[in-house]
Structure formats: C-alpha cells, structure tokens
Amino acid sequence: MKLATLRLPGRTTAVRVEGDHAVELDAADVGELLALPGWRELAASGGGASHPAATADYAPVVPRPGKILCVGLNYRAHILEMGRELPQYPTIFAKFPEALVGPYDDIVLPAVSQAMDWEAELAVVIGDTVRHASPEQARAAIAGYSILNDVTARDYQYRTLQWLQGKTFEATTPFGPVLVTPDELGEGLALSCEVDGETVQQADTADLVFGPAELIAYLSEILTLRPGDVIATGTPGGVGHARTPQRYLGDGSRLVTRIAGIGELANTARADG
C-alpha cells in the first residue's frame, strides 16, 4: 500500500495511491491517519474522491511530524573508505518540521550559507507508539518507508561540534512522495542521488550499519516514538563536501533522489529572496 498527502484548494488530504489514481482517505494528512486506531485497515478500505496521481500536488508525506530523528555515518562502505571503524552506537541528531518541503517543491538556499550539500536517505515512518521496543516490536512499529534528502548547510554544521544548526534550515528538506508499507518492499533497496543529471550518490540500503528496526529499538530506549515520527537513516558516500574540489548546490541546481520501490524526489534549488 502507498500513502501520500495531497494539497487541494483550501485543504490537504491523505490518499491511497493506486496506479494512476490517488483516493482520498478520511484524514487531513498521513500523520493524522497514522494516529488513528486501526489505521492500516482504514487506509486499505477507505475511499473518497479520486485524483490523477501524476498531476497531484504532493505535500511532505507527513507534513508535521512530532519528531524527525536523523542518523549520521550509517553506511558501512562510506565509513570504511574514510578509514574509520564501524560505530558501536548510532550518531543521532534532529531537525524540525519547518525544514520539510514536498517531493517536487523548490529547496530554499539560505542567503547566509555558501555550502548547501545533498544527502540522499531512506526515511522510516513510525506507525505505532513504542517505548523500550524489542526487535520484534520495533519491526512491527514501522508504518512504511519514504525518501528524504537531508540538504545540509555545511558551513553552519561545522561551526561547532553540534550539527543541528546546519541540518534544519527552513524549507530545505524534501520528503516523500509516498509512504510505502513494508509488505511491498524487500530488504535492500537501491538508492541514488543526481545533481544536474550527474549521479553523485549510489548505494544499497542493505549496507546500513544500523537498520530501521535497530534504530527504532535504540531510539525507543531514549524516548517514546509515536505515529508519524520520522527517522532519516543516514546517507552514503558521494556528498559534495567530501569532494575535491568541494561542490555545493547553487541557484537552479536540479536535485533528484531515488529509492527503488518508493519513487523519487525532484527538486530545484532556489536562492532565498
């Protein structure tokens, strides 16, 4: 099952995407849907007005998550090629909902940063409330998977040892286009990122050091995870900051982020103002 949030005149709606059509569900967005008891059955059986999926205006799949938890340095090949040891624990940081944009919206390049970089990531969306989750409970808590690009202001990120300030600039993080439930996807998914038609990142999510269930179990030791919360699982090698010479997004840069079985984000970077 594929779920999305559409923008309609004066409102938004959660939809079930079926082939060429997006069928309205009885919730204003996917986050609201996931908070309903029995949301899986409601999403599968509900049916209202239908919209052409190809021309729909997609919002971030969960427009205002309660939490967006992000993981750094989580692809084995990328860590090892940098000469580092695999981590014992995941590196965790956060971002805020104001950072999110839709899967086809423009990305805002803030005027104060000269080093906006790309980070293609698999996003995990929580579908049940979990605390101190066992591995089995963690897997069962996954509502589905989506795509997120953690566009990062490197010059702000590395001003201090804490990364948050570079990670959550407003309107920088495309998220969507759909949430795909786990039954439709395999274990390893091909992930890629293109900038202006050039492939800059390519990996398989099977290379994650800490997989989705491990991350949920770990994070649920720290705080309660709730329906609609999002975990961005980390990015592979190929980011612009690590290149020689370094490369960043500019006004008009076209950023395309793909994950097999989920779809793609296609965003244009625009200078603020």
CSV table of C-alpha atoms in Angstrom, one decimal:
chain,number,residue,atom,x,y,z
A,1,MET,CA,0.0,0.0,0.0
A,2,LYS,CA,1.2,3.5,-0.9
A,3,LEU,CA,0.0,6.5,1.1
A,4,ALA,CA,0.6,10.2,0.4
A,5,THR,CA,-0.6,13.7,1.5
A,6,LEU,CA,-2.0,15.9,-1.3
A,7,ARG,CA,-2.6,19.6,-1.3
A,8,LEU,CA,-6.0,20.6,-2.5
A,9,PRO,CA,-7.7,24.0,-2.7
A,10,GLY,CA,-8.0,25.2,0.9
A,11,ARG,CA,-7.1,21.9,2.5
A,12,THR,CA,-4.9,18.8,2.4
A,13,THR,CA,-5.9,15.1,2.4
A,14,ALA,CA,-4.4,11.8,3.0
A,15,VAL,CA,-4.7,9.5,0.0
A,16,ARG,CA,-4.1,5.9,-1.0
A,17,VAL,CA,-2.2,5.8,-4.3
A,18,GLU,CA,-3.4,3.1,-6.6
A,19,GLY,CA,-1.8,3.1,-10.0
A,20,ASP,CA,-2.8,6.3,-11.8
A,21,HIS,CA,-5.2,7.4,-9.1
A,22,ALA,CA,-5.0,8.9,-5.6
A,23,VAL,CA,-8.0,8.0,-3.5
A,24,GLU,CA,-9.0,10.3,-0.6
A,25,LEU,CA,-9.0,8.9,2.9
A,26,ASP,CA,-10.7,10.3,6.0
A,27,ALA,CA,-7.7,12.2,7.4
A,28,ALA,CA,-6.2,15.6,6.6
A,29,ASP,CA,-2.7,14.1,6.1
A,30,VAL,CA,-0.8,10.9,6.5
A,31,GLY,CA,0.4,11.9,10.0
A,32,GLU,CA,-3.2,12.3,11.1
A,33,LEU,CA,-4.1,8.9,9.5
A,34,LEU,CA,-1.3,7.1,11.3
A,35,ALA,CA,-2.6,8.4,14.7
A,36,LEU,CA,-6.0,6.7,14.2
A,37,PRO,CA,-6.6,3.3,15.8
A,38,GLY,CA,-6.7,0.6,13.1
A,39,TRP,CA,-5.1,3.0,10.5
A,40,ARG,CA,-4.0,0.1,8.3
A,41,GLU,CA,-7.5,-1.2,7.8
A,42,LEU,CA,-8.9,2.3,7.3
A,43,ALA,CA,-6.2,3.1,4.7
A,44,ALA,CA,-6.8,-0.1,2.8
A,45,SER,CA,-10.6,0.1,2.8
A,46,GLY,CA,-11.4,3.8,2.8
A,47,GLY,CA,-12.3,5.5,-0.4
A,48,GLY,CA,-13.5,9.0,-1.3
A,49,ALA,CA,-12.9,11.3,-4.2
A,50,SER,CA,-10.2,10.2,-6.7
A,51,HIS,CA,-7.4,12.4,-8.2
A,52,PRO,CA,-4.9,11.8,-11.0
A,53,ALA,CA,-1.8,10.8,-9.2
A,54,ALA,CA,0.6,12.1,-11.9
A,55,THR,CA,-0.5,15.7,-11.7
A,56,ALA,CA,-1.4,15.9,-8.0
A,57,ASP,CA,0.3,18.5,-5.7
A,58,TYR,CA,2.2,16.4,-3.1
A,59,ALA,CA,2.9,17.8,0.3
A,60,PRO,CA,5.6,16.2,2.5
A,61,VAL,CA,4.2,12.8,3.2
A,62,VAL,CA,4.0,13.6,6.9
A,63,PRO,CA,3.7,17.4,6.9
A,64,ARG,CA,4.4,18.0,10.6
A,65,PRO,CA,6.0,15.0,12.3
A,66,GLY,CA,6.2,15.2,16.1
A,67,LYS,CA,9.9,14.2,15.8
A,68,ILE,CA,12.4,14.0,12.9
A,69,LEU,CA,15.3,11.9,14.2
A,70,CYS,CA,18.4,11.6,11.9
A,71,VAL,CA,21.3,9.3,11.8
A,72,GLY,CA,24.9,10.2,10.7
A,73,LEU,CA,27.6,7.9,9.4
A,74,ASN,CA,25.5,4.8,8.8
A,75,TYR,CA,26.7,3.2,5.6
A,76,ARG,CA,29.5,0.6,6.0
A,77,ALA,CA,31.3,1.2,2.7
A,78,HIS,CA,31.3,5.0,3.3
A,79,ILE,CA,32.7,4.6,6.9
A,80,LEU,CA,35.4,2.2,5.9
A,81,GLU,CA,36.5,4.2,2.8
A,82,MET,CA,37.1,7.1,5.2
A,83,GLY,CA,39.4,4.9,7.3
A,84,ARG,CA,37.1,4.9,10.3
A,85,GLU,CA,35.9,2.0,12.4
A,86,LEU,CA,32.3,1.0,12.4
A,87,PRO,CA,30.4,2.7,15.2
A,88,GLN,CA,29.2,0.9,18.3
A,89,TYR,CA,26.2,3.2,18.6
A,90,PRO,CA,24.3,5.4,16.1
A,91,THR,CA,25.1,9.1,15.8
A,92,ILE,CA,21.8,10.9,16.4
A,93,PHE,CA,20.7,14.4,15.7
A,94,ALA,CA,17.3,16.1,14.9
A,95,LYS,CA,15.6,18.5,12.6
A,96,PHE,CA,12.3,20.3,12.9
A,97,PRO,CA,9.2,20.2,10.7
A,98,GLU,CA,9.8,23.7,9.3
A,99,ALA,CA,12.7,22.2,7.3
A,100,LEU,CA,10.4,20.0,5.3
A,101,VAL,CA,9.2,20.6,1.7
A,102,GLY,CA,7.2,18.5,-0.7
A,103,PRO,CA,8.8,16.0,-3.0
A,104,TYR,CA,8.6,18.3,-6.0
A,105,ASP,CA,8.8,21.7,-4.2
A,106,ASP,CA,11.8,24.1,-4.5
A,107,ILE,CA,14.5,23.9,-2.0
A,108,VAL,CA,15.4,27.2,-0.4
A,109,LEU,CA,19.1,28.1,-0.4
A,110,PRO,CA,19.6,30.4,2.6
A,111,ALA,CA,21.4,33.6,1.9
A,112,VAL,CA,23.7,33.1,4.9
A,113,SER,CA,25.1,29.8,3.7
A,114,GLN,CA,27.5,29.2,0.8
A,115,ALA,CA,27.8,25.4,1.3
A,116,MET,CA,24.5,23.7,0.8
A,117,ASP,CA,25.1,20.0,0.3
A,118,TRP,CA,22.9,16.9,-0.6
A,119,GLU,CA,22.3,13.7,1.5
A,120,ALA,CA,20.0,11.1,0.0
A,121,GLU,CA,18.4,9.0,2.7
A,122,LEU,CA,15.8,6.3,3.3
A,123,ALA,CA,13.2,7.6,5.7
A,124,VAL,CA,11.3,5.3,8.2
A,125,VAL,CA,7.9,6.4,9.4
A,126,ILE,CA,6.5,5.2,12.7
A,127,GLY,CA,3.0,3.7,12.8
A,128,ASP,CA,2.6,2.7,16.4
A,129,THR,CA,3.5,4.1,19.8
A,130,VAL,CA,6.6,2.3,21.1
A,131,ARG,CA,8.9,2.6,24.2
A,132,HIS,CA,11.7,0.2,25.1
A,133,ALA,CA,10.9,-1.8,22.0
A,134,SER,CA,12.1,-5.3,21.4
A,135,PRO,CA,13.4,-6.1,17.9
A,136,GLU,CA,10.0,-7.6,17.1
A,137,GLN,CA,8.1,-4.6,18.4
A,138,ALA,CA,10.4,-2.3,16.5
A,139,ARG,CA,9.7,-4.0,13.2
A,140,ALA,CA,6.0,-4.1,13.9
A,141,ALA,CA,6.1,-0.3,14.6
A,142,ILE,CA,7.2,0.6,11.1
A,143,ALA,CA,4.3,2.1,9.1
A,144,GLY,CA,6.4,2.3,6.0
A,145,TYR,CA,9.3,3.9,4.1
A,146,SER,CA,9.8,7.1,2.2
A,147,ILE,CA,12.6,9.2,0.7
A,148,LEU,CA,14.2,12.2,2.3
A,149,ASN,CA,17.1,14.4,1.3
A,150,ASP,CA,18.9,15.9,4.3
A,151,VAL,CA,20.1,19.0,2.5
A,152,THR,CA,22.7,20.5,4.8
A,153,ALA,CA,24.4,23.8,5.3
A,154,ARG,CA,28.0,22.5,5.8
A,155,ASP,CA,29.4,25.9,6.9
A,156,TYR,CA,26.8,26.1,9.7
A,157,GLN,CA,27.0,22.4,10.5
A,158,TYR,CA,30.8,22.6,11.3
A,159,ARG,CA,30.7,25.9,13.2
A,160,THR,CA,30.5,23.8,16.4
A,161,LEU,CA,30.7,20.2,17.4
A,162,GLN,CA,26.8,20.1,17.4
A,163,TRP,CA,25.3,19.6,13.9
A,164,LEU,CA,21.7,20.8,14.5
A,165,GLN,CA,22.3,24.4,13.2
A,166,GLY,CA,23.3,23.1,9.8
A,167,LYS,CA,20.6,20.5,9.5
A,168,THR,CA,17.4,22.3,9.9
A,169,PHE,CA,17.3,25.4,7.8
A,170,GLU,CA,13.7,26.2,6.8
A,171,ALA,CA,12.4,24.7,3.6
A,172,THR,CA,15.5,22.7,2.7
A,173,THR,CA,14.4,19.0,3.2
A,174,PRO,CA,12.3,17.3,0.5
A,175,PHE,CA,10.3,14.3,1.9
A,176,GLY,CA,8.0,11.9,0.0
A,177,PRO,CA,6.5,11.4,-2.4
A,178,VAL,CA,4.7,8.4,-0.8
A,179,LEU,CA,4.9,6.1,2.2
A,180,VAL,CA,5.2,2.5,1.1
A,181,THR,CA,4.2,-0.2,3.6
A,182,PRO,CA,6.9,-2.8,4.4
A,183,ASP,CA,5.0,-5.7,2.7
A,184,GLU,CA,5.7,-4.1,-0.7
A,185,LEU,CA,9.5,-3.7,-0.3
A,186,GLY,CA,12.4,-6.1,0.1
A,187,GLU,CA,15.4,-5.8,2.4
A,188,GLY,CA,17.9,-4.0,0.2
A,189,LEU,CA,16.8,-1.0,-1.8
A,190,ALA,CA,18.9,0.8,-4.5
A,191,LEU,CA,19.3,4.5,-3.5
A,192,SER,CA,20.8,7.2,-5.7
A,193,CYS,CA,21.1,11.0,-6.0
A,194,GLU,CA,21.6,13.1,-9.0
A,195,VAL,CA,22.7,16.8,-9.3
A,196,ASP,CA,22.1,18.4,-12.7
A,197,GLY,CA,21.8,15.0,-14.3
A,198,GLU,CA,25.1,13.6,-12.8
A,199,THR,CA,24.8,10.7,-10.4
A,200,VAL,CA,26.6,11.7,-7.2
A,201,GLN,CA,25.5,9.1,-4.8
A,202,GLN,CA,24.7,5.4,-5.3
A,203,ALA,CA,24.2,2.7,-2.6
A,204,ASP,CA,22.0,-0.1,-1.4
A,205,THR,CA,20.2,0.2,1.9
A,206,ALA,CA,21.4,-3.3,2.8
A,207,ASP,CA,24.7,-1.5,3.6
A,208,LEU,CA,23.2,0.3,6.6
A,209,VAL,CA,25.2,-0.3,9.8
A,210,PHE,CA,22.1,0.2,11.9
A,211,GLY,CA,18.9,-0.9,10.1
A,212,PRO,CA,15.4,0.5,10.7
A,213,ALA,CA,14.4,-1.9,13.4
A,214,GLU,CA,17.7,-1.4,15.3
A,215,LEU,CA,17.3,2.3,15.2
A,216,ILE,CA,13.7,2.2,16.5
A,217,ALA,CA,14.7,-0.1,19.3
A,218,TYR,CA,17.7,2.2,20.2
A,219,LEU,CA,15.7,5.4,20.0
A,220,SER,CA,12.8,4.0,22.0
A,221,GLU,CA,15.2,3.4,24.9
A,222,ILE,CA,15.6,7.2,25.0
A,223,LEU,CA,12.1,8.5,24.3
A,224,THR,CA,8.6,7.3,23.2
A,225,LEU,CA,8.2,7.1,19.4
A,226,ARG,CA,4.7,7.9,18.2
A,227,PRO,CA,2.8,7.5,14.9
A,228,GLY,CA,4.1,9.9,12.3
A,229,ASP,CA,7.5,10.3,13.8
A,230,VAL,CA,10.3,10.1,11.1
A,231,ILE,CA,13.7,8.5,11.2
A,232,ALA,CA,16.2,9.5,8.5
A,233,THR,CA,18.6,6.6,8.4
A,234,GLY,CA,21.8,8.3,7.0
A,235,THR,CA,23.4,8.9,3.7
A,236,PRO,CA,26.1,7.0,1.8
A,237,GLY,CA,29.3,8.5,0.3
A,238,GLY,CA,29.3,11.0,-2.6
A,239,VAL,CA,28.3,14.2,-0.8
A,240,GLY,CA,29.6,17.4,-2.2
A,241,HIS,CA,31.5,18.5,0.9
A,242,ALA,CA,33.8,15.4,0.7
A,243,ARG,CA,34.8,16.0,-3.0
A,244,THR,CA,37.9,17.6,-4.3
A,245,PRO,CA,37.2,20.3,-5.1
A,246,GLN,CA,34.1,20.6,-2.9
A,247,ARG,CA,30.8,21.0,-4.7
A,248,TYR,CA,27.6,22.5,-3.4
A,249,LEU,CA,24.1,23.3,-4.7
A,250,GLY,CA,23.6,26.6,-6.5
A,251,ASP,CA,20.6,28.6,-7.6
A,252,GLY,CA,18.9,26.5,-10.2
A,253,SER,CA,20.6,23.2,-9.3
A,254,ARG,CA,18.3,20.2,-10.0
A,255,LEU,CA,18.3,17.5,-7.3
A,256,VAL,CA,16.8,14.1,-7.9
A,257,THR,CA,16.7,11.5,-5.2
A,258,ARG,CA,15.5,7.9,-5.9
A,259,ILE,CA,14.9,4.8,-4.0
A,260,ALA,CA,13.8,1.7,-5.8
A,261,GLY,CA,10.2,0.7,-5.0
A,262,ILE,CA,9.4,4.1,-3.5
A,263,GLY,CA,9.9,6.6,-6.2
A,264,GLU,CA,11.8,9.9,-6.5
A,265,LEU,CA,12.1,13.4,-5.2
A,266,ALA,CA,12.7,16.0,-7.9
A,267,ASN,CA,13.6,19.5,-6.6
A,268,THR,CA,15.1,22.7,-7.8
A,269,ALA,CA,17.3,24.7,-5.5
A,270,ARG,CA,16.5,28.4,-5.4
A,271,ALA,CA,18.3,31.2,-3.7
A,272,ASP,CA,16.3,32.8,-0.9
A,273,GLY,CA,14.8,36.1,-1.9
